Tab-separated table of C-alpha atoms in Angstrom:
chain	number	residue	atom	x	y	z
A	6	MET	CA	61.463	50.650	-60.928
A	7	VAL	CA	58.898	52.865	-62.684
A	8	GLN	CA	59.791	56.554	-62.478
A	9	GLN	CA	57.166	58.601	-60.642
A	10	VAL	CA	55.494	61.202	-62.847
A	11	PRO	CA	55.853	64.687	-61.321
A	12	VAL	CA	52.504	66.349	-60.593
A	13	GLY	CA	52.634	70.128	-60.661
A	14	LEU	CA	50.277	73.030	-59.999
A	15	SER	CA	49.806	75.787	-62.557
A	16	THR	CA	49.944	79.288	-61.132
A	17	ALA	CA	46.875	79.907	-63.344
A	18	SER	CA	44.963	77.695	-60.898
A	19	VAL	CA	45.001	80.426	-58.248
A	20	TRP	CA	44.099	83.349	-60.520
A	21	PRO	CA	43.300	86.180	-59.777
A	22	LEU	CA	45.741	85.691	-56.893
A	23	ARG	CA	49.439	86.053	-57.673
A	24	ALA	CA	51.921	83.327	-58.432
A	25	GLY	CA	53.360	83.289	-54.924
A	26	VAL	CA	50.104	81.841	-53.608
A	27	ALA	CA	50.505	78.890	-55.980
A	28	PHE	CA	53.990	78.185	-54.609
A	29	GLU	CA	52.620	78.272	-51.046
A	30	LEU	CA	49.665	76.015	-51.840
A	31	ALA	CA	51.853	73.599	-53.786
A	32	ALA	CA	54.123	73.286	-50.741
A	33	ASP	CA	51.225	72.894	-48.304
A	34	LEU	CA	49.349	70.312	-50.371
A	35	GLY	CA	52.317	68.230	-51.521
A	36	TYR	CA	52.578	69.042	-55.220
A	37	ASP	CA	55.917	68.249	-56.855
A	38	GLY	CA	56.339	71.706	-58.349
A	39	VAL	CA	54.634	74.526	-60.205
A	40	GLU	CA	54.100	75.637	-63.769
A	41	VAL	CA	54.399	79.402	-64.118
A	42	MET	CA	51.777	80.952	-66.383
A	43	VAL	CA	53.425	84.144	-67.605
A	44	TRP	CA	50.752	86.816	-67.834
A	45	ALA	CA	49.619	90.109	-66.274
A	46	ASP	CA	50.713	89.088	-62.754
A	47	PRO	CA	54.036	90.962	-62.264
A	48	VAL	CA	55.470	88.081	-60.212
A	49	SER	CA	54.975	85.690	-63.131
A	50	GLN	CA	57.077	87.958	-65.353
A	51	ASP	CA	59.954	88.345	-62.884
A	52	VAL	CA	62.468	85.496	-62.929
A	53	SER	CA	64.217	86.768	-59.785
A	54	ALA	CA	60.925	86.921	-57.872
A	55	LEU	CA	59.999	83.417	-59.022
A	56	ARG	CA	63.391	82.113	-57.912
A	57	ARG	CA	62.846	83.656	-54.477
A	58	TRP	CA	59.411	82.033	-54.175
A	59	SER	CA	60.849	78.683	-55.208
A	60	ARG	CA	63.629	78.885	-52.643
A	61	ARG	CA	61.333	80.168	-49.889
A	62	THR	CA	58.821	77.328	-50.316
A	63	GLY	CA	61.137	74.570	-51.528
A	64	VAL	CA	58.896	74.092	-54.579
A	65	PRO	CA	60.691	73.789	-57.939
A	66	VAL	CA	59.519	75.318	-61.195
A	67	LEU	CA	58.686	72.404	-63.490
A	68	SER	CA	57.612	74.379	-66.542
A	69	ILE	CA	56.997	77.827	-67.989
A	70	HIS	CA	53.839	78.644	-69.930
A	71	SER	CA	54.880	81.174	-72.540
A	72	PRO	CA	52.661	84.301	-72.763
A	73	SER	CA	50.600	83.020	-75.697
A	74	LEU	CA	47.100	84.154	-74.704
A	75	LEU	CA	45.269	87.027	-76.377
A	76	ILE	CA	45.502	88.994	-73.131
A	77	THR	CA	49.291	88.516	-72.919
A	78	GLN	CA	50.294	89.654	-76.402
A	79	ARG	CA	52.342	92.525	-74.995
A	80	VAL	CA	53.799	90.790	-71.929
A	81	TRP	CA	57.620	90.881	-72.178
A	82	SER	CA	57.395	91.997	-75.813
A	83	PRO	CA	54.840	92.552	-78.589
A	84	ASP	CA	56.981	90.227	-80.726
A	85	PRO	CA	55.947	86.567	-80.248
A	86	VAL	CA	59.429	85.388	-81.245
A	87	VAL	CA	60.950	87.425	-78.415
A	88	ARG	CA	58.326	86.137	-75.977
A	89	LEU	CA	59.134	82.528	-76.807
A	90	ARG	CA	62.880	83.124	-76.564
A	91	MET	CA	62.409	84.808	-73.175
A	92	SER	CA	60.274	81.892	-71.995
A	93	VAL	CA	63.063	79.468	-72.851
A	94	GLU	CA	65.604	81.676	-71.077
A	95	ALA	CA	63.351	81.814	-67.997
A	96	ALA	CA	63.064	78.015	-68.017
A	97	GLN	CA	66.847	77.697	-68.170
A	98	GLU	CA	67.372	80.155	-65.319
A	99	LEU	CA	64.745	78.491	-63.111
A	100	GLY	CA	65.743	74.895	-63.863
A	101	ALA	CA	62.475	74.023	-65.617
A	102	ARG	CA	62.554	71.325	-68.280
A	103	THR	CA	59.554	72.414	-70.370
A	104	VAL	CA	58.087	75.485	-72.053
A	105	VAL	CA	54.412	75.266	-73.025
A	106	VAL	CA	53.406	77.334	-76.055
A	107	HIS	CA	50.242	77.737	-78.121
A	108	PRO	CA	50.312	77.448	-81.915
A	109	PRO	CA	50.547	80.806	-83.722
A	110	PHE	CA	47.398	82.834	-84.258
A	111	ARG	CA	46.166	82.982	-87.852
A	112	TRP	CA	47.085	86.664	-88.163
A	113	GLN	CA	50.679	86.096	-87.007
A	114	ARG	CA	51.810	85.219	-90.529
A	115	ARG	CA	55.527	85.845	-90.238
A	116	TYR	CA	55.704	84.132	-86.843
A	117	GLY	CA	53.570	81.254	-88.122
A	118	ASP	CA	55.739	80.726	-91.184
A	119	ALA	CA	58.871	80.479	-89.035
A	120	PHE	CA	57.334	78.774	-85.983
A	121	GLY	CA	58.442	75.207	-86.632
A	122	ASP	CA	62.014	76.206	-87.387
A	123	LEU	CA	62.084	78.519	-84.364
A	124	VAL	CA	60.921	75.747	-82.032
A	125	ASP	CA	63.546	73.367	-83.428
A	126	GLU	CA	66.295	75.982	-83.099
A	127	LEU	CA	65.436	76.855	-79.497
A	128	GLU	CA	65.161	73.221	-78.431
A	129	GLU	CA	68.510	72.362	-79.988
A	130	ALA	CA	70.269	75.359	-78.445
A	131	SER	CA	68.755	75.150	-74.958
A	132	GLY	CA	67.894	71.517	-74.247
A	133	ILE	CA	64.457	72.743	-73.107
A	134	GLU	CA	61.387	70.868	-74.343
A	135	ILE	CA	59.030	73.236	-76.169
A	136	ALA	CA	55.690	71.462	-75.970
A	137	VAL	CA	53.081	72.813	-78.397
A	138	GLU	CA	49.556	72.698	-76.971
A	139	ASN	CA	46.268	71.585	-78.544
A	140	MET	CA	43.632	74.320	-78.699
A	141	PHE	CA	39.901	74.730	-79.517
A	142	LYS	CA	37.671	76.735	-81.832
A	143	VAL	CA	35.893	79.905	-80.692
A	144	ARG	CA	32.745	81.762	-81.689
A	145	PRO	CA	33.573	84.646	-84.038
A	146	PRO	CA	32.376	88.182	-83.220
A	147	GLY	CA	28.773	88.444	-84.362
A	148	GLY	CA	28.618	84.713	-85.072
A	149	SER	CA	25.725	82.441	-84.194
A	150	ARG	CA	25.710	80.277	-81.094
A	151	THR	CA	26.811	77.253	-83.082
A	152	SER	CA	29.379	78.866	-85.395
A	153	ARG	CA	32.987	78.174	-84.495
A	154	VAL	CA	36.268	79.092	-86.159
A	155	SER	CA	39.893	78.328	-85.432
A	156	ALA	CA	42.037	81.270	-84.415
A	157	PHE	CA	45.183	79.171	-84.931
A	158	ARG	CA	47.257	78.192	-87.933
A	159	PRO	CA	47.108	75.755	-89.440
A	160	SER	CA	44.634	74.251	-86.949
A	161	ILE	CA	43.840	73.608	-83.302
A	162	ASP	CA	45.619	70.235	-83.486
A	163	PRO	CA	49.426	70.563	-83.396
A	164	THR	CA	49.841	67.022	-84.720
A	165	ASP	CA	48.566	68.330	-88.062
A	166	VAL	CA	52.008	69.924	-88.427
A	167	GLY	CA	54.151	67.687	-86.270
A	168	PHE	CA	56.480	68.786	-83.477
A	169	ARG	CA	59.028	67.050	-81.315
A	170	HIS	CA	57.095	67.721	-78.100
A	171	TYR	CA	53.433	68.306	-77.269
A	172	THR	CA	51.222	69.457	-74.397
A	173	LEU	CA	47.850	67.690	-74.148
A	174	ASP	CA	45.200	69.874	-72.460
A	175	LEU	CA	42.002	68.015	-71.527
A	176	SER	CA	39.926	71.129	-70.943
A	177	HIS	CA	40.783	72.105	-74.527
A	178	THR	CA	39.836	68.681	-75.924
A	179	ALA	CA	36.474	68.987	-74.135
A	180	ALA	CA	35.844	72.440	-75.601
A	181	ALA	CA	36.911	71.237	-79.055
A	182	GLY	CA	34.880	68.018	-78.951
A	183	MET	CA	38.080	66.059	-79.609
A	184	ASP	CA	38.866	62.519	-78.463
A	185	ALA	CA	41.615	63.067	-75.890
A	186	LEU	CA	42.835	59.467	-75.964
A	187	ALA	CA	43.044	59.466	-79.752
A	188	LEU	CA	44.946	62.759	-79.640
A	189	ALA	CA	47.370	61.255	-77.114
A	190	ASP	CA	47.938	58.386	-79.558
A	191	ARG	CA	48.663	60.838	-82.378
A	192	MET	CA	51.115	62.701	-80.171
A	193	GLY	CA	52.808	59.386	-79.417
A	194	PRO	CA	56.237	59.581	-77.777
A	195	GLY	CA	56.172	63.361	-78.372
A	196	LEU	CA	53.615	63.752	-75.573
A	197	ALA	CA	55.782	65.461	-72.964
A	198	HIS	CA	53.337	67.448	-70.854
A	199	VAL	CA	49.712	67.160	-69.727
A	200	HIS	CA	47.408	69.918	-68.513
A	201	LEU	CA	45.014	67.952	-66.348
A	202	ALA	CA	41.527	69.440	-66.041
A	203	ASP	CA	38.008	68.496	-67.061
A	204	GLY	CA	35.172	69.874	-69.146
A	205	THR	CA	31.504	69.189	-69.813
A	206	GLY	CA	31.719	69.348	-73.595
A	207	LEU	CA	30.458	72.911	-73.810
A	208	PRO	CA	32.404	74.922	-76.406
A	209	LYS	CA	34.312	76.916	-73.798
A	210	ASP	CA	37.468	76.462	-71.757
A	211	GLU	CA	36.112	75.326	-68.374
A	212	HIS	CA	39.169	73.862	-66.580
A	213	LEU	CA	37.103	71.898	-64.073
A	214	VAL	CA	38.491	69.740	-61.299
A	215	PRO	CA	39.242	66.353	-62.919
A	216	GLY	CA	36.370	63.944	-62.443
A	217	ARG	CA	33.706	66.652	-62.576
A	218	GLY	CA	33.228	66.581	-66.333
A	219	ILE	CA	33.135	64.106	-69.199
A	220	GLU	CA	36.782	63.894	-70.230
A	221	PRO	CA	38.649	60.578	-69.813
A	222	CYS	CA	40.990	62.054	-67.217
A	223	ALA	CA	41.451	58.822	-65.270
A	224	GLU	CA	41.890	56.749	-68.426
A	225	LEU	CA	44.504	59.123	-69.782
A	226	LEU	CA	46.555	59.049	-66.573
A	227	GLU	CA	46.428	55.249	-66.498
A	228	LYS	CA	47.457	55.213	-70.156
A	229	LEU	CA	50.472	57.383	-69.297
A	230	VAL	CA	51.612	54.904	-66.670
A	231	SER	CA	51.229	51.926	-68.993
A	232	SER	CA	53.162	53.704	-71.758
A	233	ASP	CA	56.136	54.643	-69.519
A	234	PHE	CA	55.386	58.359	-69.841
A	235	SER	CA	58.428	60.377	-68.748
A	236	GLY	CA	56.910	63.867	-68.824
A	237	GLN	CA	54.968	65.956	-66.334
A	238	VAL	CA	51.323	66.333	-65.340
A	239	VAL	CA	50.198	69.814	-64.307
A	240	LEU	CA	46.837	70.654	-62.751
A	241	GLU	CA	45.418	73.684	-64.535
A	242	ILE	CA	41.980	74.219	-63.032
A	243	ASN	CA	39.790	77.263	-62.610
A	244	THR	CA	39.259	78.394	-59.002
A	245	ARG	CA	38.461	82.056	-59.627
A	246	ARG	CA	34.895	81.586	-58.382
A	247	SER	CA	35.929	79.811	-55.199
A	248	PRO	CA	33.975	81.425	-52.354
A	249	SER	CA	36.866	81.079	-49.912
A	250	ALA	CA	40.522	80.212	-49.567
A	251	ALA	CA	39.489	76.954	-47.890
A	252	ARG	CA	37.348	75.943	-50.886
A	253	ARG	CA	40.197	76.722	-53.303
A	254	SER	CA	42.549	74.614	-51.203
A	255	ARG	CA	40.064	71.706	-51.117
A	256	ASP	CA	39.628	71.779	-54.894
A	257	LEU	CA	43.391	71.777	-55.440
A	258	ALA	CA	43.839	68.967	-52.908
A	259	GLU	CA	41.105	66.915	-54.619
A	260	SER	CA	42.788	67.486	-57.989
A	261	LEU	CA	46.140	66.302	-56.672
A	262	LEU	CA	44.576	63.230	-55.068
A	263	PHE	CA	42.835	62.362	-58.357
A	264	ALA	CA	46.107	62.623	-60.270
A	265	ARG	CA	48.119	60.571	-57.797
A	266	LEU	CA	45.419	57.893	-57.531
A	267	HIS	CA	45.226	57.300	-61.273
A	268	LEU	CA	48.991	57.539	-61.731
A	269	GLY	CA	49.328	54.734	-59.208
A	270	GLN	CA	51.099	56.943	-56.676
């Protein structure tokens, strides 16, 4: 019997609302769990509060997204090593199997030099999968409309270095102009986690409902099934412009239906 791939909801999908809303919507809509994006939301930073939300709604925490964004560089600690360690500890305490982390920024030289060894050490000690995520280039300050640079070292593609586990984000492949299916092939059996969203190919992180852009979202999900994927799929879409709670709920329900349909569920 083929194991059913868990389909989770990122708490980032309800921003600017707090993480508790994601737990409630996940329960109402039938998601298998949530991914906690650790950022400015105080609930996302509080393991005890997250445990209470999980117990109250019956929705497990599938994964923790380490505070890796520019806007979260001081969440938990200004030291990225401490932030990653705390993310792993949170995953252990909440029963999550995966921590999602971005590659180091170019200016984080000491962290970048030690990143691979740190990831290996934490995985060995904790049993938690630390899945390094693919990223995209950005326009530099004062740059032209077409100029793009990588803020990450050594690149936006974590397979350039090689890690035990990866997160494949389809909104990021759209923004980067990367072939998502080819990237999945390069990740190979290390592909442990998918951020399911769509994009139009514009050089920005759109996180559209899957099926509303140009990314091969359906093809990737079908590829996961045929390759006996044993990881998790998490919907990470942007609903911040939703005109109402009902519209947000419809978009999240449509996203879940898309995932389940193409996973053969």
